[in-house]
Coordinates of C-alpha atoms in Angstrom, one line a residue:
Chain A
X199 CA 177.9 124.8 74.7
X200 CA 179.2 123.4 78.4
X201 CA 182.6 125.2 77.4
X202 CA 180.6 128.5 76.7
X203 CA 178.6 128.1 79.5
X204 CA 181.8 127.5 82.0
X205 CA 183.6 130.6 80.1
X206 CA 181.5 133.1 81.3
X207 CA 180.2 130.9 84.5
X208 CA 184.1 131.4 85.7
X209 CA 184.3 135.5 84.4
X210 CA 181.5 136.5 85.9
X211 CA 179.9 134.2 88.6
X212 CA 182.6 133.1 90.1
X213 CA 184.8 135.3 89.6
X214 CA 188.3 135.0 91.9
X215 CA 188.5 137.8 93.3
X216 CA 184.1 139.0 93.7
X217 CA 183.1 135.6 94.8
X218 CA 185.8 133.5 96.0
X219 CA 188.5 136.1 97.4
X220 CA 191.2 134.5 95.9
X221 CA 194.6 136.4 95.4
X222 CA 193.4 138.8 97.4
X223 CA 197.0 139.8 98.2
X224 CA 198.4 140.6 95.7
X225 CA 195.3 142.2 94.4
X226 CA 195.3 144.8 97.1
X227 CA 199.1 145.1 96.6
X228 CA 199.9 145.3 92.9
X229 CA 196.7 147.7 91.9
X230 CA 198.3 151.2 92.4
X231 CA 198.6 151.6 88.7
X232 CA 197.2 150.5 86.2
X233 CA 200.5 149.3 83.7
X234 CA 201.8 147.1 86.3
X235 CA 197.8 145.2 87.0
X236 CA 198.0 144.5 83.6
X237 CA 201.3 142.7 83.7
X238 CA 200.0 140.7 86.9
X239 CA 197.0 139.9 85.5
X240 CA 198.7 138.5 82.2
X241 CA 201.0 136.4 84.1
X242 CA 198.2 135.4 86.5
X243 CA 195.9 134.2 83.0
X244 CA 199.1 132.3 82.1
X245 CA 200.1 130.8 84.9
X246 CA 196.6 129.4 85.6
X247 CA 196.3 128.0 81.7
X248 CA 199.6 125.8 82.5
X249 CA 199.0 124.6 85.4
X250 CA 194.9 124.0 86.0
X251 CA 195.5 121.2 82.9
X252 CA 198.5 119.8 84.6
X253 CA 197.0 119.2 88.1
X254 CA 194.1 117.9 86.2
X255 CA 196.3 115.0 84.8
X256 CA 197.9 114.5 88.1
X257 CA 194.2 114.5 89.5
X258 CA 192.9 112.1 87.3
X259 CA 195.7 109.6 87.0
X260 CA 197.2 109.9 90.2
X261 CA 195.2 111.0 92.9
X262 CA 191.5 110.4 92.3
X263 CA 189.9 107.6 94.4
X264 CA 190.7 104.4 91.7
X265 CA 193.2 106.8 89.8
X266 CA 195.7 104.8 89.7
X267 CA 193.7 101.6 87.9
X268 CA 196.0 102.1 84.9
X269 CA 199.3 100.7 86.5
X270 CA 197.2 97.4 87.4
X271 CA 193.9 95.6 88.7
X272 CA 195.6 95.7 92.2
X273 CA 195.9 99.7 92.3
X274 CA 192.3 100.2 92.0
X275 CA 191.7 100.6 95.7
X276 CA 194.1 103.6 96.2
X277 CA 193.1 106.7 97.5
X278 CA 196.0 109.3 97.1
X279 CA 193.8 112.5 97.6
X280 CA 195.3 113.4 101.0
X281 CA 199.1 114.2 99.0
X282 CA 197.5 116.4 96.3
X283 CA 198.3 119.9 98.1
X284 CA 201.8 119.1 98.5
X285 CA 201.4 117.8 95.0
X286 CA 199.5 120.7 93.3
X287 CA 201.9 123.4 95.3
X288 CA 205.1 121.5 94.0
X289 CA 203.6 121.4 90.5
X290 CA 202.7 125.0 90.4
X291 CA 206.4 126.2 92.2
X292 CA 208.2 124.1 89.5
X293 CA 205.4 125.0 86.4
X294 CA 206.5 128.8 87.6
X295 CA 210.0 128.5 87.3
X296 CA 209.8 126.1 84.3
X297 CA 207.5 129.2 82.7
X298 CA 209.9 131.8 83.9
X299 CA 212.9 130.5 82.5
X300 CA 211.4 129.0 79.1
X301 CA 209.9 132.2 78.4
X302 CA 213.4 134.6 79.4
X303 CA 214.7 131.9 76.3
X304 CA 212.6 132.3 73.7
X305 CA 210.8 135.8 74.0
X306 CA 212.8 138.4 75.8
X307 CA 210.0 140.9 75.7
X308 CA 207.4 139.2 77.2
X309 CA 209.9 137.8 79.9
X310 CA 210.7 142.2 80.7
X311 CA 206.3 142.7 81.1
X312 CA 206.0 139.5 83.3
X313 CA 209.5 138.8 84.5
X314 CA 209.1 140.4 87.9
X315 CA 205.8 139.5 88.6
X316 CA 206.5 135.4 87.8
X317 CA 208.0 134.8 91.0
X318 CA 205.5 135.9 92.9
X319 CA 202.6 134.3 91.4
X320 CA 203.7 130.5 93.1
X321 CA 202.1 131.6 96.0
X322 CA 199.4 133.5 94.4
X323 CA 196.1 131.8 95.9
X324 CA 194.2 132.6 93.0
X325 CA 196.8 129.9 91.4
X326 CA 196.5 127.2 93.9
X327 CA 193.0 127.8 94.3
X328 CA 192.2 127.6 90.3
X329 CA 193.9 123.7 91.2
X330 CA 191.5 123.1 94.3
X331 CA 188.5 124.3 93.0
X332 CA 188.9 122.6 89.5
X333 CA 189.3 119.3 91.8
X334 CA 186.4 119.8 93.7
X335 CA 184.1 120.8 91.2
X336 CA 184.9 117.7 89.3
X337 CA 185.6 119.2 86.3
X338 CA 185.5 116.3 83.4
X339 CA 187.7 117.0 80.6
X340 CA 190.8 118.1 80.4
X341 CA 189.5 120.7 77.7
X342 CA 187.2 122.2 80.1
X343 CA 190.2 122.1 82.9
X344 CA 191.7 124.3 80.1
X345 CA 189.1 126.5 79.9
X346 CA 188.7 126.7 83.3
X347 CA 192.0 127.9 83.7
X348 CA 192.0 130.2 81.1
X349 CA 188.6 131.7 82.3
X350 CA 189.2 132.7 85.7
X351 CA 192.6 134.0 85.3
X352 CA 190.4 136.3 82.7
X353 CA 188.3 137.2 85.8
X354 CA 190.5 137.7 88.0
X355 CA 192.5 140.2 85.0
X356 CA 189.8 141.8 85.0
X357 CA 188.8 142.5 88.8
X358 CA 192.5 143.5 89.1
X359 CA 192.1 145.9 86.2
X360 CA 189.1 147.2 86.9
X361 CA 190.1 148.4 91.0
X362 CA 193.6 149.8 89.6
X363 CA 191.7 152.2 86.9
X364 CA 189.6 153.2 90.2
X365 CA 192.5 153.9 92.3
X366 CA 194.1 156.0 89.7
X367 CA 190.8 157.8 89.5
X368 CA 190.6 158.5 93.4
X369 CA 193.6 159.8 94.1
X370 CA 191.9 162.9 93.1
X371 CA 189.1 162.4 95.5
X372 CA 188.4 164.0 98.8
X373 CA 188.5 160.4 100.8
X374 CA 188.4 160.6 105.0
X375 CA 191.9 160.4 106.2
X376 CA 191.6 157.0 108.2
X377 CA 189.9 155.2 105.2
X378 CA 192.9 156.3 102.5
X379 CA 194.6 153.4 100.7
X380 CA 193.6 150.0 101.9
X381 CA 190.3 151.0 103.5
X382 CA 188.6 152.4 101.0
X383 CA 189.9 149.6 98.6
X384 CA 188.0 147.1 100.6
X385 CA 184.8 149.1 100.6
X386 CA 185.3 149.7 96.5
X387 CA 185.8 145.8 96.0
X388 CA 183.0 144.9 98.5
X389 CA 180.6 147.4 96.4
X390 CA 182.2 145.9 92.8
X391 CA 181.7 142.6 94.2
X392 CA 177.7 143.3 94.6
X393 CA 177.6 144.7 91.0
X394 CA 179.8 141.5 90.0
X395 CA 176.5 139.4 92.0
X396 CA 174.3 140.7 89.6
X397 CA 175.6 138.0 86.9
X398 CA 174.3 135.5 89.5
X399 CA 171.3 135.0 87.2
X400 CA 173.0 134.8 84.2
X401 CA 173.3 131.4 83.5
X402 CA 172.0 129.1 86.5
X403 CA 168.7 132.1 87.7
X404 CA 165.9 130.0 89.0
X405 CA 167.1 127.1 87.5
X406 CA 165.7 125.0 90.6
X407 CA 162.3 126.0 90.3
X408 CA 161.9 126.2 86.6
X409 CA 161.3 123.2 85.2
X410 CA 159.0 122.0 88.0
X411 CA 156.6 124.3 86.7
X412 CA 157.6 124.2 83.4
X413 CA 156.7 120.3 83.1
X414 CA 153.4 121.0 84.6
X415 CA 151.1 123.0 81.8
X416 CA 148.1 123.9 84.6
X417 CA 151.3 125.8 86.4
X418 CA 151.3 128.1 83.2
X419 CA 149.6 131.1 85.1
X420 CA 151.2 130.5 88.8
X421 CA 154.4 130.8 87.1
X422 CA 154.1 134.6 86.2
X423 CA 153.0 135.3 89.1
X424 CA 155.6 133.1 90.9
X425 CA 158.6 135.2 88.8
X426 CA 157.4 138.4 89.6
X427 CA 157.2 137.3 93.3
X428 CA 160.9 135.9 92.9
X429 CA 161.6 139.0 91.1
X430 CA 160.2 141.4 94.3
X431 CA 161.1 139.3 96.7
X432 CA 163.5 137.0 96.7
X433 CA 166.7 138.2 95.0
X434 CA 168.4 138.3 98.0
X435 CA 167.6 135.1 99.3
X436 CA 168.0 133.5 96.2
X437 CA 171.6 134.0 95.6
X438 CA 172.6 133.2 99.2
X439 CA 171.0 129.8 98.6
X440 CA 173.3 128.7 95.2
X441 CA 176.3 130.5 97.2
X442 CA 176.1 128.3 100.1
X443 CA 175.3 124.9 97.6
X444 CA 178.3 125.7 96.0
X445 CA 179.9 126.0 99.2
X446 CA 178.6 122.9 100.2
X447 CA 179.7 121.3 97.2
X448 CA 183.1 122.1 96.9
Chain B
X168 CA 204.6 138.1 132.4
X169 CA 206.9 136.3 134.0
X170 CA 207.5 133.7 131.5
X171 CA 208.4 136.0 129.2
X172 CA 210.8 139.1 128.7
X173 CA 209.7 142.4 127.7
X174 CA 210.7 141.8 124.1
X175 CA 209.3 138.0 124.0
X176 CA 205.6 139.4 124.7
X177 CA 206.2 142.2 122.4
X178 CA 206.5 139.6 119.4
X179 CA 203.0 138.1 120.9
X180 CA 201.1 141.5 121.7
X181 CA 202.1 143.8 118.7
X182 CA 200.3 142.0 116.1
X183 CA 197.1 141.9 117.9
X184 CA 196.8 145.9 117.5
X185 CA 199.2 148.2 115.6
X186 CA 200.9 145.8 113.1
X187 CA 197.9 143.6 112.7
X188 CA 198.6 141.2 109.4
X189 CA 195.6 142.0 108.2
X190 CA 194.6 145.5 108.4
X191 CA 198.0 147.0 108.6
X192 CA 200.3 144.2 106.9
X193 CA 197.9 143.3 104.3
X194 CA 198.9 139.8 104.7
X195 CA 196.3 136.9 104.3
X196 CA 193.6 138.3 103.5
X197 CA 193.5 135.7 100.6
X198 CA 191.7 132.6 101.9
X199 CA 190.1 134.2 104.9
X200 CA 187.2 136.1 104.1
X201 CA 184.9 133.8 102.3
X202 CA 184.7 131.8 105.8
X203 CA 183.9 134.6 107.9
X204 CA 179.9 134.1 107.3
X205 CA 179.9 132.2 110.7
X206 CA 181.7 132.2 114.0
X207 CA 182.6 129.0 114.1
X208 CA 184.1 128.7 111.1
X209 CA 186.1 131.4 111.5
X210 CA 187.6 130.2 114.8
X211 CA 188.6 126.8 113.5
X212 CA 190.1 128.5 110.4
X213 CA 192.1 131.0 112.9
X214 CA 193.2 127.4 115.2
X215 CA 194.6 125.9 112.2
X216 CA 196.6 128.5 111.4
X217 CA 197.7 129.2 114.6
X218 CA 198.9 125.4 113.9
X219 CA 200.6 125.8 111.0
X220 CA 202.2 129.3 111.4
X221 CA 203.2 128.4 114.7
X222 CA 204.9 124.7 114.0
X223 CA 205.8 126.1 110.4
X224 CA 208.0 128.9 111.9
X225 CA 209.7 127.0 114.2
X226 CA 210.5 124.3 112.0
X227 CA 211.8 126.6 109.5
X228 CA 213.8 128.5 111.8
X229 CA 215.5 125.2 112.5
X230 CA 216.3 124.6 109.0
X231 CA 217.2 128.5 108.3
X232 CA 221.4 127.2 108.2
X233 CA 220.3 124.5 105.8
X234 CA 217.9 125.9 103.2
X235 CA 219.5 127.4 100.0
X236 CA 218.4 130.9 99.5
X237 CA 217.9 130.0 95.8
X238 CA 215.1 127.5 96.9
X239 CA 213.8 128.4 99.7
X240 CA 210.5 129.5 98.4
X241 CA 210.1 125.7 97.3
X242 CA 211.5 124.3 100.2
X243 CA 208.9 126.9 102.4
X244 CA 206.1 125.4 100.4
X245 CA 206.4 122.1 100.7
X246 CA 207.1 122.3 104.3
X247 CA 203.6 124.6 105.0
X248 CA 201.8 121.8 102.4
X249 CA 202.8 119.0 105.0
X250 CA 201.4 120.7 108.0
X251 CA 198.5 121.9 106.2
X252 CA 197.8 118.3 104.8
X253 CA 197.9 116.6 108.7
X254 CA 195.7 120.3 109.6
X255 CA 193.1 118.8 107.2
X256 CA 193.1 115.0 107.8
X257 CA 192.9 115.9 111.7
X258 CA 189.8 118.7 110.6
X259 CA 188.6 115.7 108.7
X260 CA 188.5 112.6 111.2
X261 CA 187.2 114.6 113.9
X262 CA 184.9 117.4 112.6
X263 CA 183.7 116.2 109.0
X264 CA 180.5 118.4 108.8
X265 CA 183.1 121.9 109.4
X266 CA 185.9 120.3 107.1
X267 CA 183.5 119.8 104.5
X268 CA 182.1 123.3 104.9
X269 CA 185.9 125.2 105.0
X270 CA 186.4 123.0 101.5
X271 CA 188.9 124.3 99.6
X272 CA 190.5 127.1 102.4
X273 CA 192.4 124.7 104.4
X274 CA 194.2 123.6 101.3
X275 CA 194.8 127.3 100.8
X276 CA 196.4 128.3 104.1
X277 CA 199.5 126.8 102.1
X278 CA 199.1 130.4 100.3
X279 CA 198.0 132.3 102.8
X280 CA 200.4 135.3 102.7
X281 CA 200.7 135.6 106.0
X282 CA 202.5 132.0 106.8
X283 CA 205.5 132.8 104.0
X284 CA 205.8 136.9 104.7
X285 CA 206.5 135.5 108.6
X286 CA 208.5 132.7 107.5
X287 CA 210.6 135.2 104.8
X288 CA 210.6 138.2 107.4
X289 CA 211.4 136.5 110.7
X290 CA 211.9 132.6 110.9
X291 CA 214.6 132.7 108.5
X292 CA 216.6 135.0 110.2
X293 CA 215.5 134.2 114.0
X294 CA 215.7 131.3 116.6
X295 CA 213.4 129.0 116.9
X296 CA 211.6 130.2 120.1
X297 CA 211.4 133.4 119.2
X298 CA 210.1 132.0 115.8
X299 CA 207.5 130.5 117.7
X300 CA 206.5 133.6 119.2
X301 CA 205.9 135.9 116.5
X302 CA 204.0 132.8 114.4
X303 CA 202.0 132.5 117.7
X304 CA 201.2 136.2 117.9
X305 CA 201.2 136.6 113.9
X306 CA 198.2 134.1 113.8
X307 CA 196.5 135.7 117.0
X308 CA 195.9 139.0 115.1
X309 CA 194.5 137.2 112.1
X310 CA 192.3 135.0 113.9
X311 CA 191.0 138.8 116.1
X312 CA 190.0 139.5 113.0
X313 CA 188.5 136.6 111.5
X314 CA 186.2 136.1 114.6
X315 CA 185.4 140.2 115.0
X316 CA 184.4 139.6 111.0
X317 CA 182.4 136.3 112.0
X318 CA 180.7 137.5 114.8
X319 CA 179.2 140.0 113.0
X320 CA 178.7 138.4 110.0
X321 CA 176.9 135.6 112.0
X322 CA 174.9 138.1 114.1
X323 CA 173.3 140.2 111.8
X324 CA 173.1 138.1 108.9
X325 CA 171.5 135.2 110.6
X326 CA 171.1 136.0 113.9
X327 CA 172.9 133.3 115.3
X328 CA 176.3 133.2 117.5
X329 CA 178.1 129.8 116.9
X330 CA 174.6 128.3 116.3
X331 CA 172.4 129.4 119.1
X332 CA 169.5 131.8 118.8
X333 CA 170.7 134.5 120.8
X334 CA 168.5 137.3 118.8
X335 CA 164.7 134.6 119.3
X336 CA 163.4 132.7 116.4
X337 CA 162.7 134.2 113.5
X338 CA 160.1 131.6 112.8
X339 CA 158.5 131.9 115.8
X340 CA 158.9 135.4 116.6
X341 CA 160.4 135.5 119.8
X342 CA 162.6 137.7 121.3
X343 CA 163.9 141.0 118.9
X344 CA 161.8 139.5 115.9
X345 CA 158.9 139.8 118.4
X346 CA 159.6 143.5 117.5
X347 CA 159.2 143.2 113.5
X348 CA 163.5 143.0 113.5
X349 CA 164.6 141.2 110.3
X350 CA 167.8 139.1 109.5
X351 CA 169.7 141.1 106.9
X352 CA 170.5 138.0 105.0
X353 CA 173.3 140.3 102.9
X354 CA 175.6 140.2 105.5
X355 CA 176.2 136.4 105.1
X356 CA 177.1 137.3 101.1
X357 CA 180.7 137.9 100.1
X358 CA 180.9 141.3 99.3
X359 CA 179.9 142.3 103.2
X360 CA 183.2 140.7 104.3
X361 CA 184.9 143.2 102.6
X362 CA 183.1 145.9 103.8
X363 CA 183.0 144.6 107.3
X364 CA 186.9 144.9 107.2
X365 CA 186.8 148.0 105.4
X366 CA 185.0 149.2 108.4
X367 CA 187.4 147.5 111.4
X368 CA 190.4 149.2 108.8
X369 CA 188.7 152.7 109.4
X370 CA 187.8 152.7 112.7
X371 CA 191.2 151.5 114.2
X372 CA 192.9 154.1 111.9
X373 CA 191.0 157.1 113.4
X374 CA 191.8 155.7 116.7
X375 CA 195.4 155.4 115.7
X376 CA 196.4 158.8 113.8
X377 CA 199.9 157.6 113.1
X378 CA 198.5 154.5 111.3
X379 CA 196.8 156.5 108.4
X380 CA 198.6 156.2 105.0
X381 CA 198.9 159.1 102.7

């Protein structure tokens, strides 16, 4: 259930690119057509489902506060977190290279759809970030880290193949002549972003208040009332509130 | 300036306007936006990489004889992760509240565009002062932006400037809320950054004709 739940929690919630603005750049600079946002977006998915597990080894055995309790009673008290940028960074660089050349080996094809785009993605932030966020969210398995990884690169294959199908479509458009190209791309991913805030309530709506009521059967009544008000009212609000927890809690 | 030659303060003043990294470059855009929802924010995340672009650039310009072009991108990587990790331990003894809330985008200044386009487009084939310079003025431009997009952000959305009521109290109605003016708590969401760019994008290019893409 937790590995649903963080499936479409990652596609749709958070997505990279609607919530977070991660990879923004190459977003904004690979999207022209749609053929080559696929290829990006598969070597993004990739990418992100190598090395989100690995950093969450290197998290968990290395770096965490106690990590590295395994080599001895006497290493309990270290606290490697400050080194695990340079860490992360170095894994992702070598995990890129590692990816590029294993896969020119054994599957020429592939290696022709992705090739040019491999490079790139090590300083992709979407990669990088996939690392930070899965640290800071304290994510518990290393199945779920999988998932994780898996998941967001989906989102963010998605974001990227969703504004490349719209800038195919509005090259035929009569767009004012300061906004063309990267203007109105921001304005089209700030309006897809407030569709993509819609999913908010998915999977976590009202969640805080619920079960308050819930527990209480004399609430039975108020609570109808209380969700229509939440409905009318307090969308808005609502939304901003879990953005800035998880803020806070990353 | 008479520090500076003409072609010195060129490298400072031309990414503040007409080749700004963010609306006309493209560069960076990555880990800045999500912090823009206040002022504050926004300026410490434009200081540190002022930091690191600056220091980085220099540092790499010094090592541009050394570095193998087959590695560079590892060696440029490792070099921004060190100044980013002593950017966020100094963020962290001295302003823990702010750290906390920036999170995870100090750690991803390390792939913030805009510190390995300038290290690939100028520090590797430029002196070190010079270096300096355009990291200095490179960081400038992102940071006008990042604190245009704050101040607004903060303004409207929660009528605040670096904390301080400047609109009145919304609680209390004073000042403009006296006059039944409301926060418009969707500028402090996400998708407003983007359009708040979209929007500095469009009016600098129809102040700038020669600017506009085709």
């Amino acid at each position: 259930m937790e590995h649903i739940e963080l499936f479409f929690k990652s596609i749709f919630i958070d997505n990279m690119i609607f919530a977070t603005f991660l990879g923004m750049c190459s977003y904004l600079a690979v999207s022209k057509k749609v053929s080559t946002a696929v290829g990006l977006g598969a070597a993004v998915i990739f990418v992100l489902a190598v090395t989100v597990p690995i950093n969450w080894l290197l998290d968990q055995y290395l770096l965490k506060d106690g990590a590295l309790v395994w080599l001895g009673e006497e290493y309990a008290d270290y606290n490697l977190g400050f080194l695990s940028f340079i860490l992360f960074i170095a894994t992702i660089a070598t995990m890129v290279q590692l990816v590029e050349i294993v896969v020119e080996k054994f599957s020429p094809s592939l290696y022709n759809s992705l090739g040019i785009f491999l490079p790139l993605i090590a300083v992709n932030c979407a990669i990088l970030g996939g690392s930070l966020f899965m640290q800071s969210r304290d994510i518990p398995t290393l199945g779920l880290a999988l998932n994780y990884g898996v998941s967001s690169g989906i989102g963010w294959f998605l974001a990227i193949l969703a504004i490349a199908a719209i800038r195919e479509k509005i090259r035929y458009s009569n767009v004012p002549a300061p906004l063309r190209g990267l203007g109105i791309t921001f304005i089209i991913t700030g309006l897809m972003a407030i569709g993509f805030m819609s999913f908010g309530g998915m999977l976590t709506g009202g969640d805080e208040k619920k079960p308050s009521l819930d527990s209480d059967p004399s609430n039975i009544g108020v609570k109808t009332e209380q969700i229509q008000n939440e409905n009318t009212e307090e969308t808005a609000p609502a939304v901003s509130v879990s953005e800035v927890s998880t803020l806070t809690k990353q | 300036m008479g520090l500076l030659s003409k072609k010195d303060s060129r490298l400072i003043l031309d990414p503040l306007a007409d080749n700004n990294p963010i609306t006309i470059q493209v560069l960076g855009i990555c880990s800045a936006l999500a912090i823009t929802a206040q002022l504050k924010a926004s300026i410490v995340m434009a200081v540190s990489v002022m930091v690191v672009l600056g220091v980085g650039n220099v540092v790499i310009s010094l090592l541009r004889n050394v570095i193998p072009g087959k590695i560079r991108i590892i060696a440029q990587l490792i070099i921004v992760a060190a100044l980013v990790i002593i950017v966020d331990q100094v963020l962290k003894a001295f302003a823990y509240e702010l750290s906390k809330q920036l999170s995870v985008f100090i750690g991803l200044i390390i792939t913030n565009c805009i510190i390995m386009g300038r290290f690939e487009a100028f520090a590797l084939a430029n002196k070190p002062w010079r270096s300096f310079l355009d990291g200095i003025g490179n960081a400038a431009g992102y940071g006008l932006i990042l604190i245009i997009v704050g101040f607004f952000r903060e303004l409207l959305g929660s009528g605040t400037l670096l904390g301080f009521k400047v609109l009145g109290d919304p609680i209390a109605k004073t000042g403009l809320y006296a006059l039944g003016y409301e926060n418009n708590g969707f500028m402090l969401l996400s998708p407003m950054a983007l359009i708040v760019i979209g929007i500095i994008i469009w009016v600098q290019r129809s102040r700038n004709k020669e600017l506009i893409e085709e």
